[in-house]
Amino acid sequence: MPDVATPPSVSLDAPRLVRACFGEVLDRPPVWLMRQAGRYMPEYQAVRAKSDFITMCKTPDLAVDVSLQPYRAFGMDAVIVFSDILFPCEAMGMTLQFTDKVGPSLHDPLRSAADIDRLIIPDPIEKTGFVMDALRTLRAELSSNPDTALIGFAGSPWTLASYMIEGGSSKMYVHIKSLMYNEPQLLHRLLGKLSETIILYLNAQIDAGVHMVQLFDSWGGIVSPDQYREFILPYQQQVFAGLNRTKPDGTRVPVTLYVNGSNPMLELMAESGADVLSIDWQTPLAQARQRIPKTLALQGNLDPNALFAKPEVLGPMIDAMLADGGNTGYIANLGHGVLQGTPTEHVRFMVQRIQGKA
Ligand code: CP3
């Protein structure tokens, strides 16, 4: 019988990434890269030549294979499941499409109360079971490498609402901001529904075996700090409070928050309840440590464009980041996702440099 009175602690055999999340002293930080699987890899292009992106995500065998590609090629300390933040929006009742030219689009973007009321709170297994199937297989695949972590993720309520209201990626944010100014209560209603959806979705991922979850608030930086406090922070808090962060056997599942354009929001992010804050390249790690001293761990934050620099330039940038990050409460990563066209040799160089092999 497990001793339920024992407080949850990070077990010594937890993967390096999890130990870093909880501030254990390590011989080196773990490293993984946001969007580490993708078109910059020839192995990915080969799978993509035969299947479209949505099919790849929804076919667990393909998703598992693609999730493992960067791990097999470069040996990162974590595998993130190959999927997309927009599948829960589809599960709520919208139509999702990806095209090479425009990227993702959600048809009939939300514009009215009726549009929002029509959305359902989907059962994550019934509607997005392909993600959990891929996770279960990945966890089994990684069982022989207990130091490698499996990461699950979701988009934040605000970022998903932005996609659902704009209908896709946006440069001007006219519709989401109009709704925020003209009908804030309606926006709150949508954000509340999204929070419920994401809690169920991430808890299903935790049940399927992830070691860590990351919430992507890629559009969290397009507002003022006051607006962040009103429309973004409460829903991040709600999501993090709703997650099963301690498993029945006492294992703790750390949660990470990434916000793009986060410099003005760091102190607010630190109130979200996340264990780890993933910051973009515009905030020096040392400054972040000073501003949010209570946060257990930081993740980041090399400029994704630095991976296009020649190794003589890239090497010292990585070293400076590592010196700033240290060996305690730090996860080496980029400040945003790997860009298309990134030289694979530079990704290998970065991973090996952090792991002390280059
Ligand atoms: O990190 C990983 O390897 C896991 C995979 C992953 C993808 N999308 C695969 C993907 C993750 C974590 C995401 C999250 C995601 N998706 C975010 C948050 C992270 C961020 O970048 O800010 C966002 C905003 C999306 C929405 C989305 N999906 C966009 C804007 C695009 C088009 C961008 C592009 O690169 O073309 C996608 C498509 C997408 N998601 C691709 C991949 C590999 C490209 C698909 C292809 O054409 O092959």
Coordinates of N, CA, C and O in Angstrom, one line a residue, residues 241-319:
A241 N -5.2 25.4 -11.9 CA -5.8 24.9 -10.7 C -6.6 23.6 -10.9 O -6.8 22.8 -10.0
G242 N -7.1 23.5 -12.2 CA -7.9 22.3 -12.5 C -7.2 21.1 -12.9 O -7.7 20.0 -13.1
L243 N -5.8 21.1 -13.0 CA -5.1 20.0 -13.4 C -4.7 19.1 -12.3 O -4.5 19.5 -11.2
N244 N -4.7 17.8 -12.6 CA -4.3 16.8 -11.6 C -2.7 16.7 -11.6 O -2.1 15.9 -12.2
R245 N -2.2 17.6 -10.8 CA -0.7 17.8 -10.8 C 0.0 16.8 -9.9 O 1.2 16.7 -10.0
T246 N -0.7 16.1 -9.1 CA -0.1 15.0 -8.4 C -0.9 13.7 -8.7 O -2.1 13.7 -8.5
K247 N -0.2 12.7 -9.2 CA -0.9 11.5 -9.6 C -1.1 10.7 -8.3 O -0.5 10.9 -7.3
P248 N -2.0 9.7 -8.4 CA -2.4 8.9 -7.2 C -1.2 8.3 -6.5 O -1.1 8.1 -5.3
D249 N -0.1 8.0 -7.3 CA 1.1 7.3 -6.7 C 2.0 8.4 -6.2 O 3.2 8.1 -5.8
G250 N 1.6 9.7 -6.2 CA 2.5 10.7 -5.6 C 3.4 11.4 -6.6 O 4.0 12.4 -6.3
T251 N 3.4 10.9 -7.9 CA 4.3 11.5 -8.9 C 3.7 12.9 -9.2 O 2.5 13.1 -9.4
R252 N 4.6 13.9 -9.3 CA 4.2 15.3 -9.6 C 4.4 15.6 -11.0 O 5.4 15.2 -11.6
V253 N 3.4 16.2 -11.6 CA 3.5 16.6 -13.0 C 3.7 18.1 -13.1 O 2.7 18.9 -12.8
P254 N 4.9 18.6 -13.4 CA 5.1 20.0 -13.5 C 4.3 20.7 -14.7 O 4.1 20.0 -15.7
V255 N 3.9 21.9 -14.5 CA 3.3 22.6 -15.6 C 4.1 23.9 -15.9 O 4.6 24.6 -15.1
T256 N 4.1 24.1 -17.2 CA 5.0 25.2 -17.8 C 4.1 26.1 -18.6 O 3.1 25.7 -19.3
L257 N 4.3 27.4 -18.5 CA 3.6 28.4 -19.2 C 4.5 29.2 -20.2 O 5.5 29.7 -19.7
Y258 N 4.2 29.2 -21.4 CA 4.9 29.9 -22.4 C 4.1 31.1 -22.9 O 2.9 30.9 -23.3
V259 N 4.6 32.3 -22.9 CA 3.9 33.4 -23.4 C 4.9 34.1 -24.4 O 6.0 34.4 -24.0
N260 N 4.4 34.3 -25.6 CA 5.3 35.0 -26.6 C 5.1 36.5 -26.4 O 3.9 37.0 -26.3
G261 N 6.2 37.3 -26.3 CA 6.1 38.7 -26.1 C 5.8 39.0 -24.6 O 5.0 39.9 -24.2
S262 N 6.5 38.2 -23.7 CA 6.0 38.2 -22.3 C 6.7 39.3 -21.4 O 6.4 39.4 -20.3
N263 N 7.7 40.0 -22.0 CA 8.5 40.9 -21.1 C 7.6 41.7 -20.2 O 7.9 41.8 -19.0
P264 N 6.6 42.4 -20.7 CA 5.8 43.3 -19.8 C 5.0 42.5 -18.8 O 4.4 43.1 -17.9
M265 N 4.8 41.2 -19.0 CA 3.9 40.4 -18.2 C 4.5 39.4 -17.2 O 3.8 38.7 -16.6
L266 N 5.9 39.4 -17.1 CA 6.6 38.4 -16.3 C 6.0 38.3 -14.9 O 5.7 37.1 -14.5
E267 N 5.8 39.4 -14.3 CA 5.3 39.3 -12.9 C 3.9 38.7 -12.8 O 3.5 38.0 -11.9
L268 N 3.1 39.0 -13.9 CA 1.7 38.5 -13.9 C 1.8 37.0 -14.2 O 1.0 36.2 -13.6
M269 N 2.7 36.6 -15.1 CA 2.8 35.1 -15.4 C 3.2 34.4 -14.2 O 2.7 33.2 -14.0
A270 N 4.0 35.0 -13.3 CA 4.4 34.3 -12.1 C 3.2 34.1 -11.1 O 3.4 33.3 -10.2
E271 N 2.1 34.8 -11.4 CA 0.9 34.6 -10.5 C 0.0 33.5 -11.1 O -1.1 33.2 -10.5
S272 N 0.4 32.9 -12.2 CA -0.5 31.9 -12.9 C -0.6 30.6 -12.2 O -1.6 29.9 -12.4
G273 N 0.4 30.3 -11.4 CA 0.3 29.0 -10.7 C 1.2 28.0 -11.5 O 1.3 26.8 -11.1
A274 N 1.9 28.4 -12.5 CA 2.8 27.5 -13.3 C 4.0 27.2 -12.4 O 4.5 28.1 -11.7
D275 N 4.6 26.0 -12.6 CA 5.9 25.7 -11.9 C 7.1 26.3 -12.7 O 8.0 26.8 -12.1
V276 N 6.9 26.3 -14.0 CA 8.0 26.8 -14.9 C 7.5 27.9 -15.8 O 6.4 27.8 -16.3
L277 N 8.2 28.9 -16.0 CA 7.9 29.9 -17.0 C 8.9 29.9 -18.1 O 10.1 29.9 -17.9
S278 N 8.3 29.7 -19.3 CA 9.1 29.6 -20.5 C 9.1 31.0 -21.2 O 8.0 31.5 -21.5
I279 N 10.3 31.6 -21.3 CA 10.3 33.0 -21.7 C 10.9 33.2 -23.1 O 11.7 32.3 -23.5
D280 N 10.5 34.2 -23.8 CA 11.0 34.4 -25.1 C 12.4 35.1 -25.0 O 12.9 35.3 -23.9
W281 N 13.0 35.3 -26.2 CA 14.4 35.8 -26.2 C 14.6 37.2 -25.9 O 15.7 37.7 -25.9
Q282 N 13.5 37.9 -25.7 CA 13.6 39.4 -25.5 C 13.9 39.7 -24.0 O 14.2 40.9 -23.7
T283 N 13.7 38.7 -23.2 CA 14.0 39.0 -21.7 C 15.3 38.2 -21.3 O 15.3 36.9 -21.4
P284 N 16.4 38.8 -20.9 CA 17.5 38.0 -20.5 C 17.1 37.2 -19.3 O 16.3 37.6 -18.4
L285 N 17.6 35.9 -19.2 CA 17.3 35.0 -18.1 C 17.6 35.6 -16.8 O 16.8 35.5 -15.8
A286 N 18.7 36.3 -16.7 CA 19.1 36.9 -15.4 C 18.1 38.0 -15.0 O 17.8 38.1 -13.8
Q287 N 17.6 38.7 -15.9 CA 16.6 39.7 -15.6 C 15.3 39.0 -15.1 O 14.7 39.4 -14.1
A288 N 14.9 38.0 -15.8 CA 13.7 37.2 -15.3 C 13.9 36.7 -13.9 O 13.0 36.8 -13.1
R289 N 15.1 36.1 -13.6 CA 15.3 35.6 -12.3 C 15.2 36.7 -11.2 O 14.6 36.4 -10.1
Q290 N 15.6 37.9 -11.5 CA 15.5 39.0 -10.6 C 14.1 39.4 -10.4 O 13.6 39.7 -9.3
R291 N 13.3 39.5 -11.5 CA 12.0 40.0 -11.4 C 11.0 39.0 -10.8 O 10.0 39.4 -10.2
I292 N 11.3 37.7 -11.0 CA 10.3 36.7 -10.5 C 11.1 35.6 -9.7 O 11.1 34.4 -10.1
P293 N 11.6 36.0 -8.6 CA 12.5 35.1 -7.8 C 11.8 33.9 -7.3 O 12.5 32.9 -7.0
K294 N 10.5 33.9 -7.1 CA 9.8 32.8 -6.5 C 9.5 31.6 -7.5 O 9.1 30.5 -7.1
T295 N 9.6 31.9 -8.8 CA 9.3 30.9 -9.8 C 10.3 29.8 -9.7 O 11.5 30.0 -9.7
L296 N 9.8 28.5 -9.6 CA 10.7 27.4 -9.4 C 11.8 27.2 -10.5 O 12.9 26.9 -10.3
A297 N 11.3 27.4 -11.8 CA 12.3 27.2 -12.9 C 11.9 28.0 -14.1 O 10.8 28.4 -14.3
L298 N 13.0 28.3 -14.8 CA 12.8 29.1 -16.1 C 13.2 28.2 -17.3 O 14.0 27.3 -17.1
Q299 N 12.5 28.4 -18.4 CA 12.8 27.7 -19.6 C 13.1 28.7 -20.7 O 12.4 29.7 -20.9
G300 N 14.1 28.4 -21.5 CA 14.3 29.3 -22.7 C 15.8 29.4 -23.0 O 16.6 28.7 -22.4
N301 N 16.1 30.4 -23.7 CA 15.3 31.4 -24.4 C 16.1 31.9 -25.6 O 16.0 33.1 -25.9
L302 N 16.8 31.0 -26.2 CA 17.6 31.4 -27.4 C 16.7 31.9 -28.5 O 15.7 31.2 -28.8
D303 N 17.1 32.9 -29.2 CA 16.4 33.4 -30.4 C 16.4 32.3 -31.4 O 17.4 31.9 -31.8
P304 N 15.2 31.9 -31.9 CA 15.2 30.8 -32.9 C 16.0 31.2 -34.1 O 16.6 30.3 -34.8
N305 N 16.1 32.4 -34.4 CA 16.9 32.9 -35.6 C 18.4 32.7 -35.3 O 19.2 32.6 -36.3
A306 N 18.8 32.5 -34.1 CA 20.3 32.3 -33.8 C 20.7 31.0 -34.4 O 21.9 30.8 -34.7
L307 N 19.8 30.1 -34.6 CA 20.1 28.8 -35.2 C 20.5 28.9 -36.6 O 21.0 27.9 -37.2
F308 N 20.3 30.1 -37.2 CA 20.8 30.3 -38.6 C 22.2 30.9 -38.6 O 22.8 31.0 -39.7
A309 N 22.7 31.2 -37.4 CA 24.0 31.8 -37.4 C 25.1 30.8 -37.5 O 24.9 29.6 -37.2
K310 N 26.3 31.2 -38.0 CA 27.4 30.2 -38.1 C 27.8 29.7 -36.7 O 27.7 30.5 -35.7
P311 N 28.4 28.5 -36.6 CA 28.7 28.0 -35.3 C 29.6 28.9 -34.4 O 29.4 28.9 -33.2
E312 N 30.5 29.6 -35.0 CA 31.4 30.5 -34.2 C 30.6 31.6 -33.5 O 31.0 32.1 -32.5
V313 N 29.4 31.9 -34.1 CA 28.6 32.9 -33.5 C 27.6 32.3 -32.5 O 27.3 32.7 -31.4
L314 N 27.0 31.1 -33.0 CA 26.0 30.4 -32.2 C 26.6 29.9 -30.9 O 25.9 30.0 -29.9
G315 N 27.8 29.3 -31.0 CA 28.4 28.7 -29.8 C 28.4 29.6 -28.6 O 27.9 29.3 -27.5
P316 N 29.0 30.8 -28.8 CA 29.1 31.7 -27.6 C 27.7 32.2 -27.1 O 27.5 32.4 -26.0
M317 N 26.7 32.2 -28.1 CA 25.3 32.6 -27.6 C 24.7 31.5 -26.7 O 24.1 31.8 -25.7
I318 N 25.0 30.3 -27.1 CA 24.5 29.2 -26.3 C 25.2 29.2 -24.9 O 24.6 29.0 -23.9
D319 N 26.5 29.4 -25.0 CA 27.3 29.4 -23.7 C 26.8 30.5 -22.8 O 26.7 30.3 -21.6

